[in-house]
Amino acid sequence: MPMRLNGGASILFYGLLTACVTSCDRHKALQLETMEMHKQIVNEEQQLRQTQAQLVAIGHLGQFNAAGSNEFAVAKANVQVRVQDKERVARELAEEKEKLEKLKTQLADYQAAQFKASRP
């Protein structure tokens, strides 16, 4: 047999029921908001990883991001050695070009002398 509530109890019951429904609605709203925030965080993390990967690919981060001062000093020294090697090779190339020009001039002089000698 259904239980009947008197007036005061009925108002209290409906008040509690309304509070529960409202609380449930708030909970659902907070849950949806939390899910949306979680999606945003996941998307931002993914974009961050993509950006980091792009930076690594173009050499802005790479292994030097986590490298200590020793590793960075070694890498810097290696770069300086390569620059010095490039400058040395450029100087040697310039010297070789000068030698080549001298040899071309000597060859032209020799050919001119041979041509004069072959003519009576």
CSV table of C-alpha atoms in Angstrom, one decimal:
chain,number,residue,atom,x,y,z
A,1,MET,CA,0.0,0.0,0.0
A,2,PRO,CA,1.5,3.4,-1.0
A,3,MET,CA,2.5,5.6,1.8
A,4,ARG,CA,0.9,9.0,2.1
A,5,LEU,CA,2.9,11.9,3.2
A,6,ASN,CA,1.4,14.7,5.2
A,7,GLY,CA,1.8,18.3,4.0
A,8,GLY,CA,5.2,19.1,5.8
A,9,ALA,CA,6.7,15.8,4.9
A,10,SER,CA,5.5,16.1,1.3
A,11,ILE,CA,7.1,19.5,0.9
A,12,LEU,CA,10.4,18.2,2.5
A,13,PHE,CA,10.3,15.2,0.2
A,14,TYR,CA,9.8,17.3,-3.0
A,15,GLY,CA,12.4,19.7,-1.8
A,16,LEU,CA,14.9,16.9,-1.3
A,17,LEU,CA,13.9,15.4,-4.7
A,18,THR,CA,14.4,18.8,-6.4
A,19,ALA,CA,17.8,19.2,-4.7
A,20,CYS,CA,18.9,15.7,-5.8
A,21,VAL,CA,17.8,16.4,-9.4
A,22,THR,CA,19.5,19.8,-9.4
A,23,SER,CA,22.6,18.3,-7.9
A,24,CYS,CA,22.5,15.5,-10.5
A,25,ASP,CA,22.1,18.2,-13.3
A,26,ARG,CA,25.1,20.1,-11.9
A,27,HIS,CA,27.1,16.9,-11.7
A,28,LYS,CA,26.3,16.1,-15.4
A,29,ALA,CA,27.2,19.7,-16.4
A,30,LEU,CA,30.5,19.5,-14.5
A,31,GLN,CA,31.1,16.1,-16.0
A,32,LEU,CA,30.6,17.5,-19.5
A,33,GLU,CA,32.7,20.5,-18.7
A,34,THR,CA,35.5,18.2,-17.4
A,35,MET,CA,35.3,16.1,-20.5
A,36,GLU,CA,35.6,19.2,-22.8
A,37,MET,CA,38.5,20.4,-20.8
A,38,HIS,CA,40.2,17.0,-21.0
A,39,LYS,CA,39.7,17.1,-24.8
A,40,GLN,CA,41.3,20.6,-25.0
A,41,ILE,CA,44.2,19.4,-22.9
A,42,VAL,CA,44.7,16.4,-25.1
A,43,ASN,CA,44.6,18.6,-28.3
A,44,GLU,CA,47.0,21.1,-26.9
A,45,GLU,CA,49.4,18.4,-25.8
A,46,GLN,CA,49.2,16.9,-29.3
A,47,GLN,CA,49.9,20.3,-30.9
A,48,LEU,CA,52.8,20.8,-28.5
A,49,ARG,CA,54.3,17.4,-29.5
A,50,GLN,CA,53.9,18.2,-33.2
A,51,THR,CA,55.6,21.6,-32.7
A,52,GLN,CA,58.4,20.0,-30.7
A,53,ALA,CA,58.9,17.4,-33.5
A,54,GLN,CA,59.0,20.2,-36.1
A,55,LEU,CA,61.6,22.1,-34.1
A,56,VAL,CA,63.6,18.9,-33.6
A,57,ALA,CA,63.4,18.3,-37.4
A,58,ILE,CA,64.8,21.7,-38.2
A,59,GLY,CA,67.4,21.5,-35.5
A,60,HIS,CA,66.2,24.0,-32.9
A,61,LEU,CA,66.0,21.5,-30.1
A,62,GLY,CA,67.3,18.1,-30.9
A,63,GLN,CA,69.7,16.4,-28.6
A,64,PHE,CA,71.1,19.7,-27.3
A,65,ASN,CA,67.7,20.3,-25.5
A,66,ALA,CA,68.6,17.7,-22.9
A,67,ALA,CA,72.4,17.9,-23.3
A,68,GLY,CA,74.5,19.1,-20.4
A,69,SER,CA,77.2,21.8,-20.7
A,70,ASN,CA,79.8,19.2,-21.6
A,71,GLU,CA,77.9,17.8,-24.5
A,72,PHE,CA,77.1,21.4,-25.8
A,73,ALA,CA,80.8,22.4,-25.4
A,74,VAL,CA,81.9,19.3,-27.4
A,75,ALA,CA,79.4,20.0,-30.1
A,76,LYS,CA,80.5,23.7,-30.2
A,77,ALA,CA,84.1,22.6,-30.5
A,78,ASN,CA,83.2,20.2,-33.3
A,79,VAL,CA,81.5,23.0,-35.2
A,80,GLN,CA,84.5,25.3,-34.7
A,81,VAL,CA,86.8,22.6,-36.0
A,82,ARG,CA,84.6,22.2,-39.1
A,83,VAL,CA,84.6,25.9,-39.7
A,84,GLN,CA,88.4,26.0,-39.4
A,85,ASP,CA,88.6,23.1,-41.8
A,86,LYS,CA,86.4,24.8,-44.3
A,87,GLU,CA,88.5,28.0,-44.1
A,88,ARG,CA,91.7,26.0,-44.6
A,89,VAL,CA,90.3,24.2,-47.6
A,90,ALA,CA,89.1,27.5,-49.0
A,91,ARG,CA,92.7,29.0,-48.6
A,92,GLU,CA,94.2,25.8,-50.2
A,93,LEU,CA,91.7,26.1,-53.1
A,94,ALA,CA,92.6,29.7,-53.7
A,95,GLU,CA,96.3,28.8,-53.7
A,96,GLU,CA,95.7,26.0,-56.2
A,97,LYS,CA,93.8,28.4,-58.4
A,98,GLU,CA,96.7,30.8,-58.4
A,99,LYS,CA,99.1,27.9,-59.3
A,100,LEU,CA,96.7,26.9,-62.1
A,101,GLU,CA,96.7,30.4,-63.5
A,102,LYS,CA,100.5,30.5,-63.4
A,103,LEU,CA,100.7,27.1,-65.2
A,104,LYS,CA,98.2,28.4,-67.8
A,105,THR,CA,100.4,31.5,-68.4
A,106,GLN,CA,103.6,29.3,-68.6
A,107,LEU,CA,101.9,27.0,-71.0
A,108,ALA,CA,100.7,29.9,-73.2
A,109,ASP,CA,104.3,31.3,-73.1
A,110,TYR,CA,105.8,27.9,-74.0
A,111,GLN,CA,103.3,27.4,-76.9
A,112,ALA,CA,104.1,30.9,-78.2
A,113,ALA,CA,107.8,30.2,-78.0
A,114,GLN,CA,107.3,26.8,-79.8
A,115,PHE,CA,105.3,28.5,-82.5
A,116,LYS,CA,108.1,31.2,-83.0
A,117,ALA,CA,110.7,28.4,-83.1
A,118,SER,CA,108.8,26.4,-85.7
A,119,ARG,CA,108.6,29.4,-88.1
A,120,PRO,CA,111.7,30.1,-90.2
